[in-house]
Each structure stands twice: as structure tokens, then as C-alpha cells.
Coordinates of C-alpha atoms and ligand atoms in Angstrom, one line a residue:
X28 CA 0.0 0.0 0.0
X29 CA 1.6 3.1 -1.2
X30 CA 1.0 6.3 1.2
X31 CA -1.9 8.9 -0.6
X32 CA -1.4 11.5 1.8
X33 CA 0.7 14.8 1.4
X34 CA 2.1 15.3 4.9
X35 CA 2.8 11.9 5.9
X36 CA 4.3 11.2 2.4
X37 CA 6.9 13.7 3.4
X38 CA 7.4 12.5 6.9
X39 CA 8.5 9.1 5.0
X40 CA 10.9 10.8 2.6
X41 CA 12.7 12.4 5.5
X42 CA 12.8 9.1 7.4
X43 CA 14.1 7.6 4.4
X44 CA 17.0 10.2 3.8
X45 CA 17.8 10.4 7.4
X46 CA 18.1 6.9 8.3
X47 CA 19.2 5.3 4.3
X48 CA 20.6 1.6 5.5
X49 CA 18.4 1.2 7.9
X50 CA 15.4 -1.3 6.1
X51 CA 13.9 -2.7 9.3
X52 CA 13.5 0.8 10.3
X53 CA 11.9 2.3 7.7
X54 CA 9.6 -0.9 7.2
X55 CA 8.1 -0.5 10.6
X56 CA 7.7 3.6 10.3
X57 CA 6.1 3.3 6.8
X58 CA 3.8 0.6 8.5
X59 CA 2.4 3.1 11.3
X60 CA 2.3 6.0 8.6
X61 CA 0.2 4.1 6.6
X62 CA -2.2 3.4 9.5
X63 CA -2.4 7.0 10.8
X64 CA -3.6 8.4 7.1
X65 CA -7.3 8.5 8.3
X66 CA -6.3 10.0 11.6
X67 CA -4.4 12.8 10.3
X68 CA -7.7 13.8 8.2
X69 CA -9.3 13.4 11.3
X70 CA -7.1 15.8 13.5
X71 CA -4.9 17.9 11.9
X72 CA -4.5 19.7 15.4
X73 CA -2.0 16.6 15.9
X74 CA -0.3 17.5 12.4
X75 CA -0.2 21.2 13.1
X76 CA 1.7 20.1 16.6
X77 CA 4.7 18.6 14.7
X78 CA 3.7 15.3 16.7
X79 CA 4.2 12.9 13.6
X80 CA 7.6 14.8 12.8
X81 CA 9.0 14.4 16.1
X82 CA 7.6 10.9 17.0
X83 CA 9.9 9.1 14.6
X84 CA 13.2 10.8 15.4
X85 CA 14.1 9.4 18.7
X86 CA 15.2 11.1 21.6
X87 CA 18.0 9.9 21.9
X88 CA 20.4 7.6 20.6
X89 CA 23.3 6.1 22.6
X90 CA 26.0 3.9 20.9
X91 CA 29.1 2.4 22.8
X92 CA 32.1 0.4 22.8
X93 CA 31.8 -3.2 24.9
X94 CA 35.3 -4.8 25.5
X95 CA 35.6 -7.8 27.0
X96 CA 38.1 -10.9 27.8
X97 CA 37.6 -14.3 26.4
X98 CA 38.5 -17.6 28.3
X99 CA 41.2 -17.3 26.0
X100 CA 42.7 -14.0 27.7
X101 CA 41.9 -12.7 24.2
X102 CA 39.9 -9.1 24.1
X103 CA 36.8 -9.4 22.0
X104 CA 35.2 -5.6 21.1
X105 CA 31.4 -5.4 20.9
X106 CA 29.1 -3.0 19.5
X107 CA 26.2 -1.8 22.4
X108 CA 23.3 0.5 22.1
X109 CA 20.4 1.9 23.7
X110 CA 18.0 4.1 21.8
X111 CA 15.3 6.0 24.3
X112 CA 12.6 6.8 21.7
X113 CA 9.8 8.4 23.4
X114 CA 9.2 9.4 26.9
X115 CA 6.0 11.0 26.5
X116 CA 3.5 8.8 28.3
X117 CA 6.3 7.1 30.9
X118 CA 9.5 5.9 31.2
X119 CA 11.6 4.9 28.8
X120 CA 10.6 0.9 28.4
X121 CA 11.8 -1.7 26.3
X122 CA 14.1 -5.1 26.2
X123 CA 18.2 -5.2 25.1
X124 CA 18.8 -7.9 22.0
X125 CA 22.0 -9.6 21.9
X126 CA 22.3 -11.2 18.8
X127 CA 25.0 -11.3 15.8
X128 CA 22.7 -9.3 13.5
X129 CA 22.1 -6.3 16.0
X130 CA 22.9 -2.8 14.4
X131 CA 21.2 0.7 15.6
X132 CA 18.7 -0.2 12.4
X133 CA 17.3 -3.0 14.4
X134 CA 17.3 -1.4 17.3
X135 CA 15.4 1.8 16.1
X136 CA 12.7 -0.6 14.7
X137 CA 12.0 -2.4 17.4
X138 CA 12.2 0.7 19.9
X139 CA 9.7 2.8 17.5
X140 CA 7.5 0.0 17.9
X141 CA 7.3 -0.2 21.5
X142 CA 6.2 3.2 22.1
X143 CA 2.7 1.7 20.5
X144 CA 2.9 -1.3 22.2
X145 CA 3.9 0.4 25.4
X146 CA 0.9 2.6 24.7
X147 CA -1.2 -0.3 24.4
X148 CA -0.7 -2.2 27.5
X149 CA -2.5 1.1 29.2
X150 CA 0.1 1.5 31.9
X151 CA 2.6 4.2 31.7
X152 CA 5.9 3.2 30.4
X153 CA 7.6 4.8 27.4
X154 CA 9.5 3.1 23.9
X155 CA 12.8 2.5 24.1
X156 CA 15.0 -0.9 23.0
X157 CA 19.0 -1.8 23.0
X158 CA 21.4 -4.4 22.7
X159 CA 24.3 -5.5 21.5
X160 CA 26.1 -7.6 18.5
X161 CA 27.2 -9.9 21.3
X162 CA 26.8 -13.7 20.5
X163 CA 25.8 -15.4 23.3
X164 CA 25.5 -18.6 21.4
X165 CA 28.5 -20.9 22.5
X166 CA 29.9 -18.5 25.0
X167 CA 30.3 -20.0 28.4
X168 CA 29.0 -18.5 31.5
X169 CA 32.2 -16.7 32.2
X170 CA 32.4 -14.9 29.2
X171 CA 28.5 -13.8 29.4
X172 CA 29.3 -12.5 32.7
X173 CA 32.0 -10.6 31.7
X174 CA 30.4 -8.9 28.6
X175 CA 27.4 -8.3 30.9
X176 CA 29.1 -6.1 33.1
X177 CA 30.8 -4.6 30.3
X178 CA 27.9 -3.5 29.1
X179 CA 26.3 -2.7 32.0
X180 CA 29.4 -0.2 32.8
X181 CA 28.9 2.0 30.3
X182 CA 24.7 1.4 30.0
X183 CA 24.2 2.2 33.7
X184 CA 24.8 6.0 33.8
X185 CA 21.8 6.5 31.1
X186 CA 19.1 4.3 32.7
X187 CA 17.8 4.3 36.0
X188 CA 14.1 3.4 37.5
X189 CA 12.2 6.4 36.9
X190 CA 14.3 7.1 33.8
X191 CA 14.9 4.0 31.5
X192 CA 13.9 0.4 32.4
X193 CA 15.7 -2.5 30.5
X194 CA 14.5 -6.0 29.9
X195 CA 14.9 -9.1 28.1
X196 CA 14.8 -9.9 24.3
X197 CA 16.3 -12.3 22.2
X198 CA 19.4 -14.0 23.4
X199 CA 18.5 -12.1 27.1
X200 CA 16.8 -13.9 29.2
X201 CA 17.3 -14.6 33.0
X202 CA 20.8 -15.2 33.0
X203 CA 22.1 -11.9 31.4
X204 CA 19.3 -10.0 33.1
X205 CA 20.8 -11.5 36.6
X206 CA 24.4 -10.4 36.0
X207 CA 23.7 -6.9 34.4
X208 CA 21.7 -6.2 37.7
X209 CA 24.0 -7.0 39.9
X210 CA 27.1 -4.4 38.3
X211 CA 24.6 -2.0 38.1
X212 CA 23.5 -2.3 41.7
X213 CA 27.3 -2.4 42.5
X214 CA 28.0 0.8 40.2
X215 CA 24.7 2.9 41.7
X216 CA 24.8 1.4 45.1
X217 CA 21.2 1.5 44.7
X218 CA 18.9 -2.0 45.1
X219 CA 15.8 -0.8 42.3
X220 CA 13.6 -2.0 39.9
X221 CA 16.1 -0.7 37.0
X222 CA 15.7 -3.7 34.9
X223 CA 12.4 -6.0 34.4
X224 CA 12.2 -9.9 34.1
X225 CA 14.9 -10.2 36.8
X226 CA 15.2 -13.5 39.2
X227 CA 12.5 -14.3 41.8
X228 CA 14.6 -13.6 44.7
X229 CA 15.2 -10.0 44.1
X230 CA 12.6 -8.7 42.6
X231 CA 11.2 -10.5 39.6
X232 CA 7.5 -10.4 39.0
X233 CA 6.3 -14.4 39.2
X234 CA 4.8 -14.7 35.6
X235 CA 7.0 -12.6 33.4
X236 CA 9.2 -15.3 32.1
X237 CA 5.4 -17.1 30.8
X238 CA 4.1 -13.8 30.0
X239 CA 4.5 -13.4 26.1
X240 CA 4.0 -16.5 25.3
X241 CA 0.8 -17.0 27.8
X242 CA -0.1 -13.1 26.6
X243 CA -0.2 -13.7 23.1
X244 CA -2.5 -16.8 23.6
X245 CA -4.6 -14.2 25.6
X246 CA -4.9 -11.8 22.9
X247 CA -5.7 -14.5 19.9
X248 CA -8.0 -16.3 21.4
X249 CA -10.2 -12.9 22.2
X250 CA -9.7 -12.6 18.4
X251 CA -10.8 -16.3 17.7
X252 CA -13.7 -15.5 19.8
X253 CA -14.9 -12.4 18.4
X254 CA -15.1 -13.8 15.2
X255 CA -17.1 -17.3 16.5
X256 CA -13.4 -19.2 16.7
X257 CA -11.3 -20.9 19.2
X258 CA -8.3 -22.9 19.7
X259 CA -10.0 -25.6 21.2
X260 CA -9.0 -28.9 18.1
X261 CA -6.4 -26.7 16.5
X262 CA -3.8 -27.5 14.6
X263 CA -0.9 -24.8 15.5
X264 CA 3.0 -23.9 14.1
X265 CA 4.7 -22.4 16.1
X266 CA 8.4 -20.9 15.6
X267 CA 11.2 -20.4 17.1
X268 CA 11.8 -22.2 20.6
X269 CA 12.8 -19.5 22.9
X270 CA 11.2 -17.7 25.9
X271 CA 7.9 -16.8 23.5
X272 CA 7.6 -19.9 21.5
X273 CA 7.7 -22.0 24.7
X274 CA 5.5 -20.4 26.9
X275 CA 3.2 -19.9 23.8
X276 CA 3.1 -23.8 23.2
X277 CA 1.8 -24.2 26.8
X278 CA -0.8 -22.2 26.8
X279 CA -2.3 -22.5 23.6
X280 CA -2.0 -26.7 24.7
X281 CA -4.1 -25.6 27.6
X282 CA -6.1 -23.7 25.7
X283 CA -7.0 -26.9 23.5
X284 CA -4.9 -27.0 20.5
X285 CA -2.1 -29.5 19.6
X286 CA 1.1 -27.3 18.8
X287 CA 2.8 -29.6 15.7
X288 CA 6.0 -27.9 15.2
X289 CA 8.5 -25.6 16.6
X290 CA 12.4 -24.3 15.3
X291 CA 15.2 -22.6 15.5
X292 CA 17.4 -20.5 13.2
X293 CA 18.9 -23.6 12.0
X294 CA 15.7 -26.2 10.8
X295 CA 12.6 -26.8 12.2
X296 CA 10.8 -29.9 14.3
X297 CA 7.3 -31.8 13.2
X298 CA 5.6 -34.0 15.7
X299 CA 2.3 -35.0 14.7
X300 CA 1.6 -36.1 18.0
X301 CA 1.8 -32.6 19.4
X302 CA 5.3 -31.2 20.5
X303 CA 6.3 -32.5 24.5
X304 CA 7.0 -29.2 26.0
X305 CA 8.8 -30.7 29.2
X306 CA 11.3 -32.2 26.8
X307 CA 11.6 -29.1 24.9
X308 CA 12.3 -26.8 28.0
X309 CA 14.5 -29.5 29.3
X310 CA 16.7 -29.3 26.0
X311 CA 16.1 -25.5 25.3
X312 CA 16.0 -23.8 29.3
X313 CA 18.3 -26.4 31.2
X314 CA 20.9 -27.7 28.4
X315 CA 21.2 -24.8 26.2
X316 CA 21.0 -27.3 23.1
X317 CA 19.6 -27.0 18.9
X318 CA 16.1 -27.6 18.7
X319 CA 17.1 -30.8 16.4
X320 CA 18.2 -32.7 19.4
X321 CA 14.3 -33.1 20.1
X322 CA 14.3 -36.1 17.7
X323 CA 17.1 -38.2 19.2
X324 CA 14.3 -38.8 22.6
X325 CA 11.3 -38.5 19.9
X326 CA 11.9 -40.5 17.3
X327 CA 8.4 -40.1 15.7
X328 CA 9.3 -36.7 15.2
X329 CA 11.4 -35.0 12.0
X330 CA 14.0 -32.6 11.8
X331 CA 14.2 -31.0 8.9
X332 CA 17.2 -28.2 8.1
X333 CA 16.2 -24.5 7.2
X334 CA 13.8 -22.3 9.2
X335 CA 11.2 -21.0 6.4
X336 CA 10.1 -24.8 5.4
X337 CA 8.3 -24.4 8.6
X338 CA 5.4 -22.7 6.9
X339 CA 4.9 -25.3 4.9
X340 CA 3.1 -27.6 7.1
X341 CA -0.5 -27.6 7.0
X342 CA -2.3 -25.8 10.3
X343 CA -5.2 -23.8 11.6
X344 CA -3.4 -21.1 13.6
X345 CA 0.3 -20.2 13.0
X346 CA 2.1 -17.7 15.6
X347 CA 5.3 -17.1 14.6
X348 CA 7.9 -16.5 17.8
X349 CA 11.4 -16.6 16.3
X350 CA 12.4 -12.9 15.0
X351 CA 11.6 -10.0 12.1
X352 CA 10.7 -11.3 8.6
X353 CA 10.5 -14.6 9.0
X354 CA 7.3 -14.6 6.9
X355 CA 8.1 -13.4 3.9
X356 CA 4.9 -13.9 0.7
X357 CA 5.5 -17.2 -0.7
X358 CA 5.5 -18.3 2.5
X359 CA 2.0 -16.4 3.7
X360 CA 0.4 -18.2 0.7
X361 CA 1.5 -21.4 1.6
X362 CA 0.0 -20.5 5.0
X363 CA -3.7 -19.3 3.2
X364 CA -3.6 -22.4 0.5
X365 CA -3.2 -25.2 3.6
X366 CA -5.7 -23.7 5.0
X367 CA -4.6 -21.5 8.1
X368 CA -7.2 -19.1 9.3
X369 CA -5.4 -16.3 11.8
X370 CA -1.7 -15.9 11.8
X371 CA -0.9 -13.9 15.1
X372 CA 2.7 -12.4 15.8
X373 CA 4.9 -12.9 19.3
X374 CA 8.3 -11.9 17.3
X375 CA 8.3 -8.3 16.8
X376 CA 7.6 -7.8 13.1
X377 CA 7.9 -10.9 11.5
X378 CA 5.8 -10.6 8.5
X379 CA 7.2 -8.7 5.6
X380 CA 4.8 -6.1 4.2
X381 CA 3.7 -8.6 1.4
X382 CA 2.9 -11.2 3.8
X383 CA 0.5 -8.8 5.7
X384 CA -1.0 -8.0 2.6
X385 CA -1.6 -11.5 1.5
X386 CA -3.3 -12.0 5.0
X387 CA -5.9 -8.8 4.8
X388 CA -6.7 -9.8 1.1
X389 CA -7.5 -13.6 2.5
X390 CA -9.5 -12.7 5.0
X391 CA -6.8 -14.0 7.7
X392 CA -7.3 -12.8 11.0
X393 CA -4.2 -11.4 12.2
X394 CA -2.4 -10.1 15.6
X395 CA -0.2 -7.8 14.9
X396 CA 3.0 -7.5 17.1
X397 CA 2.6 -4.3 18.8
X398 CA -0.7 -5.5 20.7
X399 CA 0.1 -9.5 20.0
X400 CA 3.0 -9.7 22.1
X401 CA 2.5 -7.1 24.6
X402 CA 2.1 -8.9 27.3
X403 CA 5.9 -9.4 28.0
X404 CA 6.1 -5.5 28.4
X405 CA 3.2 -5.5 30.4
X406 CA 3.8 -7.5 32.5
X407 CA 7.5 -5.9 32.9
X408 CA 5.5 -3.1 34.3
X409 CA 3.4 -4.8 36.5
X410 CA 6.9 -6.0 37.8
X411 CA 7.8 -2.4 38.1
X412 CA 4.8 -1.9 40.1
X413 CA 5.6 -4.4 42.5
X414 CA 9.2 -3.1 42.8
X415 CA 8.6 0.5 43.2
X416 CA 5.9 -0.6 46.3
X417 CA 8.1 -3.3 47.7
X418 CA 6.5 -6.3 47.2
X419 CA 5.2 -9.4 45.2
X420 CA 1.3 -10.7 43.8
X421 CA 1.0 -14.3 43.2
X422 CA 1.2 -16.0 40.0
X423 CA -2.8 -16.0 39.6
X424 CA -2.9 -12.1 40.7
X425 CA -0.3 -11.3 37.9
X426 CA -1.8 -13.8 35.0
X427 CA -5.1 -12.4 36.1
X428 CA -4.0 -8.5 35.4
X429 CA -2.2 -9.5 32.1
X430 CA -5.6 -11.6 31.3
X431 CA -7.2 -8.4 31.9
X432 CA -4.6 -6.6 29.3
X433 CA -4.8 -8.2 27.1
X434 CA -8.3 -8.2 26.7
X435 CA -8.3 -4.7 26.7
X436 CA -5.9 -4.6 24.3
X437 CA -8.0 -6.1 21.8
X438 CA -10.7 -4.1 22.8
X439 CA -8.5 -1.0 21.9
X440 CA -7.7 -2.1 18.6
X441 CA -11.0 -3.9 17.6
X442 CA -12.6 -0.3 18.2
X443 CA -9.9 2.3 17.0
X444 CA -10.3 -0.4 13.3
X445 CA -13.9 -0.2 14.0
X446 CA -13.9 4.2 14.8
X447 CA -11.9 4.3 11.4
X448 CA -13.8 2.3 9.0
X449 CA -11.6 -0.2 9.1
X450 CA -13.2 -3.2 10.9
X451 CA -11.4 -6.5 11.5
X452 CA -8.1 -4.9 10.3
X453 CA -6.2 -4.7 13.5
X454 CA -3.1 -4.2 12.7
X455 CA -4.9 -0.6 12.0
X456 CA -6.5 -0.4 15.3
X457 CA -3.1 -0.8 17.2
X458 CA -1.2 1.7 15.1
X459 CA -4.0 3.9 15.7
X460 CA -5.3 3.2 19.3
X461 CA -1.1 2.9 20.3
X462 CA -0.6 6.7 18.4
X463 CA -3.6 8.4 19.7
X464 CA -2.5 8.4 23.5
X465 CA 1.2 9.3 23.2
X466 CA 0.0 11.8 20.7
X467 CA -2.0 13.5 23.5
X468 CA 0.6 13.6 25.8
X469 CA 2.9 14.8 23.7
X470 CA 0.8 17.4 22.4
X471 CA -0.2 18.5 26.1
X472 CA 3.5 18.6 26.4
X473 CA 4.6 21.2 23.4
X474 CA 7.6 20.9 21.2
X475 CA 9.8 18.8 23.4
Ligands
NDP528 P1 15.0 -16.2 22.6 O1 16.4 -15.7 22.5 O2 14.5 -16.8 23.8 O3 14.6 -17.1 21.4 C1 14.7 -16.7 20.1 C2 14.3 -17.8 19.1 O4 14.1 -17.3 17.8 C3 15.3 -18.9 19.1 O5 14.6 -20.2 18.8 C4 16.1 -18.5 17.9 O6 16.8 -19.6 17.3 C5 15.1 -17.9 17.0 N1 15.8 -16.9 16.1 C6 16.4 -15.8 16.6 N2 17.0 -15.1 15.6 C7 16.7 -15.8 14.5 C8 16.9 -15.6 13.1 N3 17.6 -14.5 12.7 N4 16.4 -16.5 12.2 C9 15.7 -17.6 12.7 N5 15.4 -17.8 14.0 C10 15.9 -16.9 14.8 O7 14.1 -14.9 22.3 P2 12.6 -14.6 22.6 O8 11.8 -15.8 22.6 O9 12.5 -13.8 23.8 O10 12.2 -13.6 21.4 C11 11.5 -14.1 20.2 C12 10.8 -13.0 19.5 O11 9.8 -12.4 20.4 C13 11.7 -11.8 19.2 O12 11.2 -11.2 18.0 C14 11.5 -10.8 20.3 O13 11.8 -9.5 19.9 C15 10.0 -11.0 20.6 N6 9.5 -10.6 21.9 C16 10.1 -11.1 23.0 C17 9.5 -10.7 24.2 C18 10.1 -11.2 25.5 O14 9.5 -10.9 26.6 N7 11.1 -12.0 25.6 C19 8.4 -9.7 24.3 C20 7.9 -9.4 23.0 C21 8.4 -9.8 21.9 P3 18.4 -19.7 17.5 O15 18.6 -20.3 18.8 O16 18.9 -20.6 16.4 O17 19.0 -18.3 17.4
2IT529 O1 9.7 -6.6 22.6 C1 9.3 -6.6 23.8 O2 8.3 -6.1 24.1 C2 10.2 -7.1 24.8 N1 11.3 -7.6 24.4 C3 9.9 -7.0 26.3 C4 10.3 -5.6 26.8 C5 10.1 -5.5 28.3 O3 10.5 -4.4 28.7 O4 9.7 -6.4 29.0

């Protein structure tokens, strides 16, 4: 879909020229833009406050050098950055990537997206994202340590708890979280909730490590349901088989359906029995090992290599969970022509624009990202919550609130699609219902 109006078409060429290189990043902009052309016919009080302008140039941008020391006593340089988007409706909020592929390109994308998501959840935490290049694939514990707390020596001066509030992403999960807390604790002398998603004996929230996962189950099946659908008999693909592809597995299990496959960046698992999650946390959480291992205790099961065959396999609902772009067109009609009916996203962007389009021409229901796989964030600030009042809900308290979010999430965006003319597209109603309240504020708050 090409953009029709004036203004916003020359917000896009100044993205573009500003930020040339950067594809991820100027996919995801050109995504909201595209959402917000009936809103800016709607309220050009928004346009004539420079809101759009300043929304997709971040606030700041923060790039640093991470040395470190291998087991090998040899020094290994990474790349680390933190990008604080937006600050308008809270702090700045958002989870640290460590992967090979990280550059400030991903980074932006994913931190421009979470000041919608953030927006979403309808508690007040801002957009921001970082990370590093780091591999933590292979390293041992030693060396993740080590570049932890490099990291953390530079990164703690720009964050704090009222200010900027890391979390996990891909290739961060409780481990790194653990060991960047405690250098910044020893760097601020301060015991706060500065970073979400950390370990239940010092202030982790019970139910953020199940909370994508369980959260984007939450959201899809209120989509199911509003459109006479559950997962109840289901046939579901999953990818990836990290923190959101596992947790997703159990719930939509519980919720009825019998998950078939799962992957990793490497091939992908079938098991037409339904996947056995306590094997696969055993192999993934405990050992650290490739998701092809699976088939050596299951020996019904297939492991085939490459990640995008995945798709192929017949199924009613297919969430992917690995990372951006993973579903590219070919692979979203292969999706429509076996049948699937709702494709709904925990990775952060992982349908190209021509997959999305082959969804919304097919009549696919789809979960878009930003209010899909909220419930990690949210969650991360119901832990923030509990931090910043000194103490801890049960598991059922905190699945019950992000139950509750979720639901209202899909309320937001089922209405702001509906408000628009735009019904059942809800990719729309996020961009739109995410936009609208840190537009407000940010209006309120004048050109800052
Ligand atoms: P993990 O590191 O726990 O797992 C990532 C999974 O995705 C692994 O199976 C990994 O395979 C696969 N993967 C990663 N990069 C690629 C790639 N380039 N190509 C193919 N497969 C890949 O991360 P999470 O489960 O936490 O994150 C998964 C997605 O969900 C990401 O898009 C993340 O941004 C998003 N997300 C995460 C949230 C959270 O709370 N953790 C919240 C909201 C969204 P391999 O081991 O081979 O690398
Ligand atoms: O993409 C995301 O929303 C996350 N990685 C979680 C961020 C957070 O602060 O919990």
C-alpha cells in the first residue's frame, strides 16, 4: 500500500533520507504511517503540533564500545546501544537484544515500535529498545558475565528506574538480566527495579518469564472469539523455541490445540503427536541445546534443516515467535492455500509487508505485534509496580491483570479499526489506538 497523503508522504521521505541503510526501520515507520492516514484527516491539530515529525526521530540515541576478555585472555570488542525513543507517556521501556545481526537499524525498529505497544498495555511506560552484536551462542557463563558487566558499565549512567527500564529480548533472558543487575546495583549502590524480568529472589515479577507466550494466547484467542473461533481442536505452528515460542506452546496446549511444530534458526521440528514441551524446556531452558536434538528422545518426530520450510506444514493457527521477517509472501500463501485461518505475531515484526498484505486480502485474522505480544512488556511493568511498592502478587494475581490486558488490548484495537472504517483490520486499530494516546501527551507537552 503506497501512502496517498501529502504530509505523511513527506514525513516518509525524511525518514528515508535520514536513516538510508536502515530497512527494518523504515519498514516499521512506513507501517504506522500508513495506518495513521485516516487519523491525520481526522485531527490535523496533531499534524499542526509537529507530533508525527518528532515521533519518529528518537530522543536519543546512545552507541558504545563493549570490550571484553575471552576464556582465552583474548579481548573481543562489541558493538552496544540503547536508543530512548519516546518518553512521553512514561519511562523509557523496552528489552536489550543480543544477537549477531544487532545494528542501531534494528534497534530503532524495534524501539519505535514499543512506544505503540507500550501505549497499548494502558500503563505508563515509554518506547525504548538496545542491545548489542554480542553472540551469546557458545559463550560460556564466564564470558557472558564478563560482557554483561561490560555492558552494564557504560549502559548504567543512562538508565535508571524512573528514567529508563531494560529487559529481556532475544538471546537475554534470566541469565544476562541477573548479572547486568547486579554491576549496576554495585556501580549505583542502589537496590531498584532498573531492569524487568529479573530472578525471583530479588525482585522479579512471578509470571514474566510465561508472559509473552501466555499473553499472546490471551490476545488470539479474544480474536478467535470475536469472530465465533477458538483454539480448542487446533492444529498450530509455532516458531522459534525461545522464551515466547515456549510459553506460547503451553498455553495455547491448555487452551485446547495441539502445537505440531517448533524451530530454531537452524531447521525446524514436526511431531504430529503434538510437540512435548517438558522435553523441549529440558533441552532448550536447562541444556542450552539446537532444537534438532528433540528427535534423538522423539523418534516419531522429524528434523528437517532451514527455518522458512516451517510454513509449509498444514495448520489452523500459525504464531510465529522466532524474530523480524521470517514470513516473507511465498511463505504467507502457503499459510492461506493449507488452509490456516489467523496468523498472530509474538516476534516483533515478522511478517514482511507482502505477507500482511496476503493476510488482509485472504480474509486472515491477524495479531499484529505491537498488541500480540505485549504482554511481555506488560507485564514488565506490572513488575515495576511491585518493585517501586516493595512487594510481590502471586502468580494468579499477575496472570489475572495480564488476562485483563490483554483483553483490553483487543478491545483498543478492535474499536480504534472499528472508529476508522476499518473493521477486523487490527493491525490498524493498534497503530491507531497505540498513536492516539502518546500523541495526547505529547501534544499537552509542546515541542519537546
Ligand atoms: P529467545 O532468544 O529466547 O529465542 C529466540 C528464538 O528465535 C530462538 O529459537 C532462535 O533460534 C530464533 N531466532 C532468533 N533469531 C533468528 C533468526 N535471525 N532467524 C531464525 N530464527 C531466529 O528470544 P525470545 O523468545 O525472547 O524472542 C523471540 C521474539 O519475540 C523476538 O522477535 C522478540 O523481539 C520477541 N519478543 C520477546 C519478548 C520477551 O518478553 N522475551 C516480548 C515481546 C516480543 P536460534 O537459537 O537458532 O538463534
Ligand atoms: O519486545 C518486547 O516487548 C520485549 N522484548 C519486552 C520488553 C520489556 O521491557 O519487557
Amino acid at each position: 500500500m503506497a501512502l496517498k497523503n501529502d504530509y505523511l508522504i513527506g514525513v516518509l521521505e525524511t525518514v528515508k533520507k535520514r536513516n538510508a541503510g536502515e530497512p527494518e526501520f523504515i519498514q516499521a515507520v512506513s507501517e504506522v504511517l500508513e495506518s495513521l492516514e485516516p487519523v491525520v484527516e481526522r485531527r490535523p491539530d496533531l499534524v499542526e503540533a509537529g507530533v508525527i515529525d518528532r515521533l519518529v526521530e528518537p530522543e536519543r540515541q546512545i552507541i558504545f564500545r563493549v570490550p571484553w576478555v575471552d576464556d582465552n585472555g583474548k579481548t573481543q570488542v562489541n558493538r552496544g546501544f540503547r536508543v530512548q525513543y519516546n518518553s512521553a507517556i512514561g519511562p523509557y521501556k523496552g528489552g536489550l537484544r543480543l544477537h549477531p545481526s544487532v545494528y542501531i537499524g534494528i534497534i530503532k525498529f524495534l524501539g519505535f515500535e514499543q512506544i505503540f505497544k507500550n501505549s497499548l498495555t494502558t500503563l505508563p511506560m515509554g518506547g525504548g529498545k538496545g542491545g548489542s552484536d554480542f553472540d551469546p551462542k557458545g559463550k560460556s557463563d564466564g564470558e557472558v558475565m564478563r560482557f554483561c558487566q561490560s555492558f552494564m558499565t557504560e549502559l548504567y549512567r543512562h538508565i535508571g528506574p524512573d528514567c529508563d527500564v531494560p529487559a529481556g529480548d532475544i538471546g537475554t533472558g534470566a541469565r544476562e538480566i541477573g548479572y547486568m543487575f547486579g554491576q549496576y546495583k554495585r556501580l549505583q549502590n542502589e537496590f531498584s527495579g532498573v531492569l524487568t524480568g529479573k530472578g525471583l529472589t530479588f525482585g522479579g515479577s512471578l509470571a514474566r518469564t510465561e508472559a509473552t507466550g501466555f499473553g499472546l494466547c490471551y490476545f488470539t484467542n479474544e480474536m478467535l472469539k470475536a469472530n465465533g473461533k477458538s483454539f480448542e481442536g487446533k492444529t498450530v505452528v509455532i516458531s522459534g523455541s525461545g522464551n515466547v515460542a515456549i510459553y506460547a506452546t503451553q498455553k495455547a496446549t491448555e487452551l485446547g490445540a495441539k502445537v505440531v511444530a517448533l524451530s530454531d534458526s537452524n531447521g525446524y521440528i514436526y511431531d504430529e503427536n503434538g510437540i512435548d514441551l517438558a522435553a523441549v524446556k529440558q533441552l532448550k531452558e536447562v541444556e542450552r541445546k539446537r532444537i534438532k536434538e528433540y528427535v534423538t528422545t522423539h523418534p516419531n518426530a522429524t528434523y528437517t534443516e532451514g527455518c522458512s520450510g516451517i510454513w509449509s506444514i498444514p495448520c489452523d493457527i500459525a504464531l510465529p515467535c522466532a524474530t523480524q521477517n521470517e514470513i516473507n509472501k511465498a511463505s504467507a500463501e502457503l499459510l492461506v492455500k493449507n488452509g490456516c485461518f489467523a496468523v498472530s505475531e509474538g516476534a516483533n515484526m515478522p511478517s514482511t509487508p507482502e505477507a500482511i498484505e496476503v493476510y488482509l486480502s485472504n480474509g486472515i485474522l491477524y495479531g499484529p505485534a505491537k498488541a500480540a505480544n505485549a504482554g511481555g512488556v506488560a507485564t514488565s511493568g506490572l513488575e515495576m509496580s511491585q518493585n517501586s511498592a516493595r512487594l510481590s502478587w502471586t502468580f494468579e494475581e499477575v496472570d489475572a491483570k495480564l488476562q485483563d490486558i490483554m483483553k483490553s488490548i483487543f478491545k483498543s484495537c478492535d474499536e480504534a479499526a472499528k472508529e476508522y472504517g476499518l473493521e477486523g483490520n487490527y493491525m490498524a486499530g493498534a497503530n491507531i489506538a497505540g498513536f492516539l494516546k502518546v500523541a495526547e501527551a505529547m501534544k499537552a507537552q509542546g515541542c519537546v
